[in-house]
mmCIF file of C-alpha atoms in Angstrom:
data_model
loop_
_atom_site.group_PDB
_atom_site.id
_atom_site.type_symbol
_atom_site.label_atom_id
_atom_site.label_comp_id
_atom_site.label_asym_id
_atom_site.label_seq_id
_atom_site.Cartn_x
_atom_site.Cartn_y
_atom_site.Cartn_z
ATOM 1 C CA MET A 1 -273.015 35.560 -118.781
ATOM 2 C CA PRO A 2 -271.109 37.965 -116.564
ATOM 3 C CA GLU A 3 -272.195 38.426 -113.353
ATOM 4 C CA PRO A 4 -274.376 40.659 -111.145
ATOM 5 C CA GLU A 5 -272.452 43.282 -109.131
ATOM 6 C CA GLY A 6 -272.714 44.030 -105.593
ATOM 7 C CA PRO A 7 -272.564 46.182 -102.439
ATOM 8 C CA TRP A 8 -268.698 45.123 -101.961
ATOM 9 C CA SER A 9 -267.863 45.108 -106.071
ATOM 10 C CA GLY A 10 -267.111 49.800 -106.875
ATOM 11 C CA LEU A 11 -264.106 48.941 -103.623
ATOM 12 C CA GLU A 12 -260.108 49.365 -104.763
ATOM 13 C CA PRO A 13 -258.830 45.669 -103.260
ATOM 14 C CA PRO A 14 -256.525 46.424 -99.955
ATOM 15 C CA PRO A 15 -252.856 47.026 -100.766
ATOM 16 C CA ALA A 16 -250.447 44.283 -101.005
ATOM 17 C CA PRO A 17 -248.650 44.032 -96.703
ATOM 18 C CA PRO A 18 -245.600 44.725 -97.141
ATOM 19 C CA PRO A 19 -242.405 42.537 -97.892
ATOM 20 C CA PRO A 20 -241.292 40.761 -94.879
ATOM 21 C CA PRO A 21 -237.705 41.809 -93.248
ATOM 22 C CA TRP A 22 -234.744 40.579 -94.322
ATOM 23 C CA ARG A 23 -233.334 38.002 -93.421
ATOM 24 C CA ARG A 24 -230.306 38.010 -92.352
ATOM 25 C CA ASP A 25 -227.386 35.588 -93.392
ATOM 26 C CA PRO A 26 -224.959 35.309 -90.844
ATOM 27 C CA ARG A 27 -222.613 35.073 -93.747
ATOM 28 C CA VAL A 28 -223.770 38.108 -95.505
ATOM 29 C CA ARG A 29 -223.630 39.699 -91.792
ATOM 30 C CA LEU A 30 -219.869 39.491 -91.998
ATOM 31 C CA ALA A 31 -219.370 40.145 -95.888
ATOM 32 C CA VAL A 32 -221.113 43.232 -95.335
ATOM 33 C CA THR A 33 -218.961 44.132 -92.332
ATOM 34 C CA ALA A 34 -215.945 43.751 -93.777
ATOM 35 C CA ALA A 35 -216.213 44.810 -97.104
ATOM 36 C CA VAL A 36 -217.034 48.859 -95.050
ATOM 37 C CA LEU A 37 -213.548 47.760 -93.331
ATOM 38 C CA GLY A 38 -212.392 47.539 -96.690
ATOM 39 C CA LEU A 39 -213.074 50.532 -98.067
ATOM 40 C CA LEU A 40 -212.278 51.640 -95.037
ATOM 41 C CA VAL A 41 -209.335 50.751 -94.895
ATOM 42 C CA LEU A 42 -208.185 51.842 -98.741
ATOM 43 C CA GLY A 43 -209.562 54.781 -97.956
ATOM 44 C CA VAL A 44 -206.975 55.322 -95.161
ATOM 45 C CA TRP A 45 -203.908 53.661 -97.423
ATOM 46 C CA GLY A 46 -205.485 56.435 -99.865
ATOM 47 C CA MET A 47 -204.733 59.181 -98.291
ATOM 48 C CA THR A 48 -201.612 57.191 -97.139
ATOM 49 C CA ARG A 49 -200.284 57.890 -100.876
ATOM 50 C CA ILE A 50 -201.126 60.920 -100.951
ATOM 51 C CA LEU A 51 -199.647 62.393 -97.495
ATOM 52 C CA PRO A 52 -196.854 60.170 -97.530
ATOM 53 C CA GLY A 53 -195.373 60.333 -93.478
ATOM 54 C CA GLU A 54 -198.014 61.557 -91.640
ATOM 55 C CA VAL A 55 -198.847 58.947 -90.188
ATOM 56 C CA SER A 56 -196.928 57.497 -87.249
ATOM 57 C CA GLN A 57 -196.550 54.579 -85.930
ATOM 58 C CA GLU A 58 -198.169 56.016 -82.870
ATOM 59 C CA ASP A 59 -201.342 56.305 -85.531
ATOM 60 C CA TRP A 60 -202.342 52.912 -85.921
ATOM 61 C CA PRO A 61 -203.574 52.522 -82.700
ATOM 62 C CA GLN A 62 -206.184 55.188 -83.489
ATOM 63 C CA ILE A 63 -206.919 54.306 -86.178
ATOM 64 C CA SER A 64 -207.587 50.357 -85.639
ATOM 65 C CA TYR A 65 -209.231 51.498 -83.157
ATOM 66 C CA GLN A 66 -211.764 53.253 -85.174
ATOM 67 C CA LEU A 67 -212.021 50.855 -87.419
ATOM 68 C CA GLY A 68 -213.132 48.541 -84.535
ATOM 69 C CA PHE A 69 -215.927 50.652 -83.382
ATOM 70 C CA VAL A 70 -217.239 50.425 -87.428
ATOM 71 C CA ALA A 71 -217.184 46.903 -87.545
ATOM 72 C CA LEU A 72 -219.694 46.770 -84.167
ATOM 73 C CA VAL A 73 -222.245 49.682 -84.919
ATOM 74 C CA ALA A 74 -222.262 47.343 -88.675
ATOM 75 C CA LEU A 75 -222.607 44.276 -87.064
ATOM 76 C CA GLY A 76 -225.054 45.729 -84.362
ATOM 77 C CA LEU A 77 -227.314 47.326 -87.354
ATOM 78 C CA LEU A 78 -227.331 44.596 -88.975
ATOM 79 C CA SER A 79 -228.901 42.229 -86.708
ATOM 80 C CA ARG A 80 -231.428 44.644 -85.817
ATOM 81 C CA PRO A 81 -234.652 43.904 -87.079
ATOM 82 C CA MET A 82 -234.764 46.711 -90.349
ATOM 83 C CA ARG A 83 -234.650 46.459 -94.148
ATOM 84 C CA LEU A 84 -231.335 46.454 -95.523
ATOM 85 C CA GLY A 85 -230.530 49.936 -97.672
ATOM 86 C CA GLN A 86 -232.106 51.015 -93.668
ATOM 87 C CA ALA A 87 -229.046 49.784 -92.303
ATOM 88 C CA LEU A 88 -227.028 50.366 -95.282
ATOM 89 C CA ARG A 89 -227.454 53.716 -95.553
ATOM 90 C CA TYR A 90 -226.898 54.023 -90.744
ATOM 91 C CA ILE A 91 -223.933 52.335 -92.211
ATOM 92 C CA ALA A 92 -222.867 54.361 -94.290
ATOM 93 C CA ILE A 93 -223.263 57.779 -91.954
ATOM 94 C CA TRP A 94 -221.127 56.112 -89.059
ATOM 95 C CA GLY A 95 -218.776 55.208 -91.175
ATOM 96 C CA ALA A 96 -218.684 58.162 -92.925
ATOM 97 C CA VAL A 97 -218.405 60.035 -89.049
ATOM 98 C CA VAL A 98 -215.955 57.987 -87.743
ATOM 99 C CA ALA A 99 -213.434 58.015 -91.575
ATOM 100 C CA VAL A 100 -213.172 61.665 -90.434
ATOM 101 C CA VAL A 101 -213.366 61.971 -87.020
ATOM 102 C CA GLY A 102 -210.602 59.718 -87.639
ATOM 103 C CA LEU A 103 -208.392 60.834 -90.679
ATOM 104 C CA GLY A 104 -209.149 65.022 -89.058
ATOM 105 C CA TYR A 105 -206.893 62.956 -85.992
ATOM 106 C CA VAL A 106 -204.608 61.193 -87.970
ATOM 107 C CA TYR A 107 -204.099 64.304 -90.177
ATOM 108 C CA ARG A 108 -204.228 66.831 -88.021
ATOM 109 C CA GLY A 109 -200.607 68.342 -88.243
ATOM 110 C CA ALA A 110 -201.148 68.675 -92.304
ATOM 111 C CA LEU A 111 -204.913 70.100 -91.504
ATOM 112 C CA MET A 112 -203.325 72.537 -88.940
ATOM 113 C CA ASP A 113 -200.422 73.499 -92.091
ATOM 114 C CA ALA A 114 -203.638 74.348 -94.038
ATOM 115 C CA ALA A 115 -205.120 76.726 -91.591
ATOM 116 C CA LEU A 116 -202.298 78.444 -91.434
ATOM 117 C CA ARG A 117 -201.532 79.373 -94.532
ATOM 118 C CA LEU A 118 -205.249 79.822 -95.280
ATOM 119 C CA ARG A 119 -204.496 82.764 -91.925
ATOM 120 C CA SER A 120 -201.461 83.281 -93.557
ATOM 121 C CA ALA A 121 -202.617 84.753 -96.610
ATOM 122 C CA LEU A 122 -205.927 86.481 -94.883
ATOM 123 C CA VAL A 123 -203.435 88.217 -93.296
ATOM 124 C CA PRO A 124 -200.449 88.168 -93.155
ATOM 125 C CA ALA A 125 -199.909 89.469 -89.672
ATOM 126 C CA TYR A 126 -199.857 86.682 -88.515
ATOM 127 C CA VAL A 127 -196.875 84.200 -89.170
ATOM 128 C CA GLN A 128 -196.065 80.827 -90.142
ATOM 129 C CA PRO A 129 -194.243 78.690 -89.328
ATOM 130 C CA SER A 130 -192.867 76.458 -92.348
ATOM 131 C CA ALA A 131 -189.930 74.606 -90.659
ATOM 132 C CA ALA A 132 -187.716 73.900 -88.052
ATOM 133 C CA HIS A 133 -186.442 77.336 -86.676
ATOM 134 C CA GLU A 134 -188.493 79.305 -89.132
ATOM 135 C CA LEU A 135 -191.313 81.683 -89.956
ATOM 136 C CA VAL A 136 -192.839 83.079 -93.495
ATOM 137 C CA LEU A 137 -194.390 86.205 -93.445
ATOM 138 C CA SER A 138 -196.596 86.957 -96.191
ATOM 139 C CA GLN A 139 -196.541 89.745 -98.341
ATOM 140 C CA ASP A 140 -199.711 92.508 -97.573
ATOM 141 C CA ASP A 141 -200.609 94.443 -99.903
ATOM 142 C CA GLY A 142 -198.763 97.898 -99.563
ATOM 143 C CA GLY A 143 -195.946 95.160 -100.615
ATOM 144 C CA GLY A 144 -194.442 95.148 -97.219
ATOM 145 C CA TYR A 145 -193.952 92.518 -94.131
ATOM 146 C CA SER A 146 -196.556 93.094 -90.730
ATOM 147 C CA VAL A 147 -196.407 90.235 -88.303
ATOM 148 C CA MET A 148 -198.820 90.194 -84.398
ATOM 149 C CA GLY A 149 -196.198 90.538 -81.784
ATOM 150 C CA ALA A 150 -196.241 90.918 -78.497
ATOM 151 C CA VAL A 151 -193.936 93.291 -76.134
ATOM 152 C CA ASN A 152 -194.335 92.162 -71.804
ATOM 153 C CA GLY A 153 -197.086 89.491 -72.985
ATOM 154 C CA GLN A 154 -198.903 92.313 -74.597
ATOM 155 C CA PRO A 155 -199.910 92.423 -78.694
ATOM 156 C CA VAL A 156 -198.705 94.586 -81.064
ATOM 157 C CA ARG A 157 -198.327 94.915 -84.967
ATOM 158 C CA PHE A 158 -195.138 95.156 -86.134
ATOM 159 C CA ALA A 159 -194.305 96.736 -89.341
ATOM 160 C CA VAL A 160 -191.122 94.827 -90.410
ATOM 161 C CA ASP A 161 -187.594 97.417 -92.073
ATOM 162 C CA THR A 162 -185.636 97.417 -92.673
ATOM 163 C CA GLY A 163 -183.949 100.861 -93.380
ATOM 164 C CA ALA A 164 -184.957 100.945 -89.322
ATOM 165 C CA SER A 165 -182.170 100.002 -87.114
ATOM 166 C CA ASP A 166 -183.799 99.925 -83.555
ATOM 167 C CA ILE A 167 -186.898 98.144 -83.092
ATOM 168 C CA VAL A 168 -189.789 101.067 -82.655
ATOM 169 C CA LEU A 169 -192.540 101.759 -80.640
ATOM 170 C CA SER A 170 -195.026 103.749 -81.784
ATOM 171 C CA PRO A 171 -196.010 105.865 -79.006
ATOM 172 C CA ALA A 172 -199.929 105.115 -79.626
ATOM 173 C CA ASP A 173 -198.691 101.107 -79.061
ATOM 174 C CA ALA A 174 -196.543 101.580 -75.695
ATOM 175 C CA THR A 175 -198.743 104.827 -73.798
ATOM 176 C CA ARG A 176 -201.536 100.724 -74.320
ATOM 177 C CA LEU A 177 -198.267 98.838 -72.809
ATOM 178 C CA GLY A 178 -199.009 101.543 -69.541
ATOM 179 C CA ILE A 179 -195.612 103.035 -70.352
ATOM 180 C CA ASP A 180 -196.178 107.670 -69.269
ATOM 181 C CA LEU A 181 -195.043 109.410 -71.935
ATOM 182 C CA SER A 182 -194.512 112.059 -69.850
ATOM 183 C CA ARG A 183 -191.619 110.782 -68.318
ATOM 184 C CA LEU A 184 -189.682 110.157 -71.150
ATOM 185 C CA ASP A 185 -186.657 111.461 -72.640
ATOM 186 C CA PHE A 186 -187.342 112.072 -76.178
ATOM 187 C CA SER A 187 -183.489 113.362 -76.848
ATOM 188 C CA GLY A 188 -182.326 110.322 -79.027
ATOM 189 C CA ARG A 189 -182.252 109.613 -82.398
ATOM 190 C CA PHE A 190 -182.516 105.965 -84.212
ATOM 191 C CA ALA A 191 -182.831 105.882 -88.366
ATOM 192 C CA THR A 192 -186.615 104.505 -89.748
ATOM 193 C CA ALA A 193 -187.010 104.050 -93.758
ATOM 194 C CA ASN A 194 -188.541 107.855 -94.508
ATOM 195 C CA GLY A 195 -186.024 109.254 -91.858
ATOM 196 C CA VAL A 196 -183.664 109.756 -89.065
ATOM 197 C CA GLY A 197 -186.589 109.455 -86.446
ATOM 198 C CA GLN A 198 -186.383 111.627 -81.832
ATOM 199 C CA GLY A 199 -187.733 108.794 -80.175
ATOM 200 C CA ALA A 200 -186.892 107.815 -76.046
ATOM 201 C CA SER A 201 -185.299 104.543 -75.079
ATOM 202 C CA TYR A 202 -186.924 101.294 -73.418
ATOM 203 C CA ILE A 203 -185.998 97.841 -71.959
ATOM 204 C CA ALA A 204 -188.953 95.352 -72.683
ATOM 205 C CA GLU A 205 -188.879 92.923 -70.562
ATOM 206 C CA THR A 206 -190.040 90.104 -72.997
ATOM 207 C CA LEU A 207 -190.604 90.823 -77.371
ATOM 208 C CA ASP A 208 -192.035 87.140 -79.192
ATOM 209 C CA VAL A 209 -192.170 86.881 -82.651
ATOM 210 C CA GLY A 210 -194.265 83.879 -83.204
ATOM 211 C CA PRO A 211 -191.901 81.263 -80.998
ATOM 212 C CA ILE A 212 -189.057 83.823 -80.996
ATOM 213 C CA GLN A 213 -188.732 84.921 -77.855
ATOM 214 C CA LEU A 214 -186.445 88.261 -76.606
ATOM 215 C CA ARG A 215 -185.441 89.492 -73.662
ATOM 216 C CA ASN A 216 -184.416 93.102 -71.743
ATOM 217 C CA VAL A 217 -185.009 94.367 -75.327
ATOM 218 C CA PRO A 218 -184.005 97.977 -75.668
ATOM 219 C CA MET A 219 -186.176 100.053 -78.337
ATOM 220 C CA ALA A 220 -187.086 103.324 -78.722
ATOM 221 C CA ILE A 221 -190.566 104.763 -78.885
ATOM 222 C CA ASP A 222 -190.973 107.352 -81.467
ATOM 223 C CA ARG A 223 -192.230 110.926 -80.546
ATOM 224 C CA ALA A 224 -194.317 111.308 -84.122
ATOM 225 C CA PRO A 225 -197.716 109.328 -84.369
ATOM 226 C CA MET A 226 -196.730 106.188 -86.224
ATOM 227 C CA GLY A 227 -199.095 104.081 -88.516
ATOM 228 C CA SER A 228 -197.425 101.058 -86.757
ATOM 229 C CA SER A 229 -195.489 100.248 -84.682
ATOM 230 C CA LEU A 230 -191.190 98.970 -86.575
ATOM 231 C CA LEU A 231 -188.790 95.227 -86.235
ATOM 232 C CA GLY A 232 -185.475 97.039 -87.493
ATOM 233 C CA MET A 233 -182.737 95.890 -87.341
ATOM 234 C CA ALA A 234 -181.677 95.268 -84.227
ATOM 235 C CA PHE A 235 -183.850 92.550 -83.936
ATOM 236 C CA LEU A 236 -182.789 91.362 -87.297
ATOM 237 C CA ARG A 237 -179.352 90.813 -86.878
ATOM 238 C CA ARG A 238 -179.551 88.284 -83.359
ATOM 239 C CA LEU A 239 -181.763 86.354 -86.272
ATOM 240 C CA GLU A 240 -179.643 83.729 -87.898
ATOM 241 C CA SER A 241 -180.786 85.173 -91.332
ATOM 242 C CA PHE A 242 -183.719 86.413 -93.208
ATOM 243 C CA GLU A 243 -184.869 87.151 -97.039
ATOM 244 C CA VAL A 244 -187.396 87.499 -98.872
ATOM 245 C CA ARG A 245 -188.495 84.907 -102.389
ATOM 246 C CA ASP A 246 -191.465 85.232 -103.284
ATOM 247 C CA GLY A 247 -193.283 87.282 -102.137
ATOM 248 C CA ARG A 248 -192.121 86.268 -98.450
ATOM 249 C CA LEU A 249 -190.055 86.871 -96.136
ATOM 250 C CA TYR A 250 -188.470 83.845 -94.673
ATOM 251 C CA LEU A 251 -186.786 84.483 -90.346
ATOM 252 C CA ARG A 252 -184.792 81.999 -89.350
ATOM 253 C CA TRP A 253 -183.047 81.950 -85.982
ATOM 254 C CA ARG A 254 -181.150 79.881 -83.548
ATOM 255 C CA SER A 255 -181.846 77.335 -81.750
#
């Protein structure tokens, strides 16, 4: 015989209480922490295999400090009253942050080299050091080679011109350097790839092209407008050697 329905018979049963917090066993905490550290150590080892020679003896104390920090974070999170899954997520996030920062510090040389290569590809005028006392210029869209230099500390964009006899400043660059063109004697002549030009002699206090630094550098200032200042043979002859290979211009100088 069915029981009569009461006034509360149509209500849904109350939800089940949440499971009790995970009771942390010290052995489990140590095991999880050791697993996290093991993964980080494995990642560092893998990077040393991919990029050999990038980790020096001076870098290992920094790596040890980062791993110790992750261990303290892991132990602290695992001792707090939270779910195991939540604690593991926090540990993974902190581990990823520390790994990115630590690996960025250790492999800063390789990352900087990659950034320089990318900048050189996007902006060919910026020089890219490729080895000790060697610079590499990428070919621009016109098939030539340009480089950002500095004359008397002021930035100047040069086109490398093996057909030019001198280092030639355009009138616009000379004016920007504070040179009064009206007081110059434009009776001199110099050769360029486009023919013989007429210009004035000028002595620059400094000429910088990347790490190459020259002082008291003779130059010519062209009378006619130019698209770019020129680095001619007067500059290239000061180098130990220069060569074009695989679409790149390599400049080498003595120490």
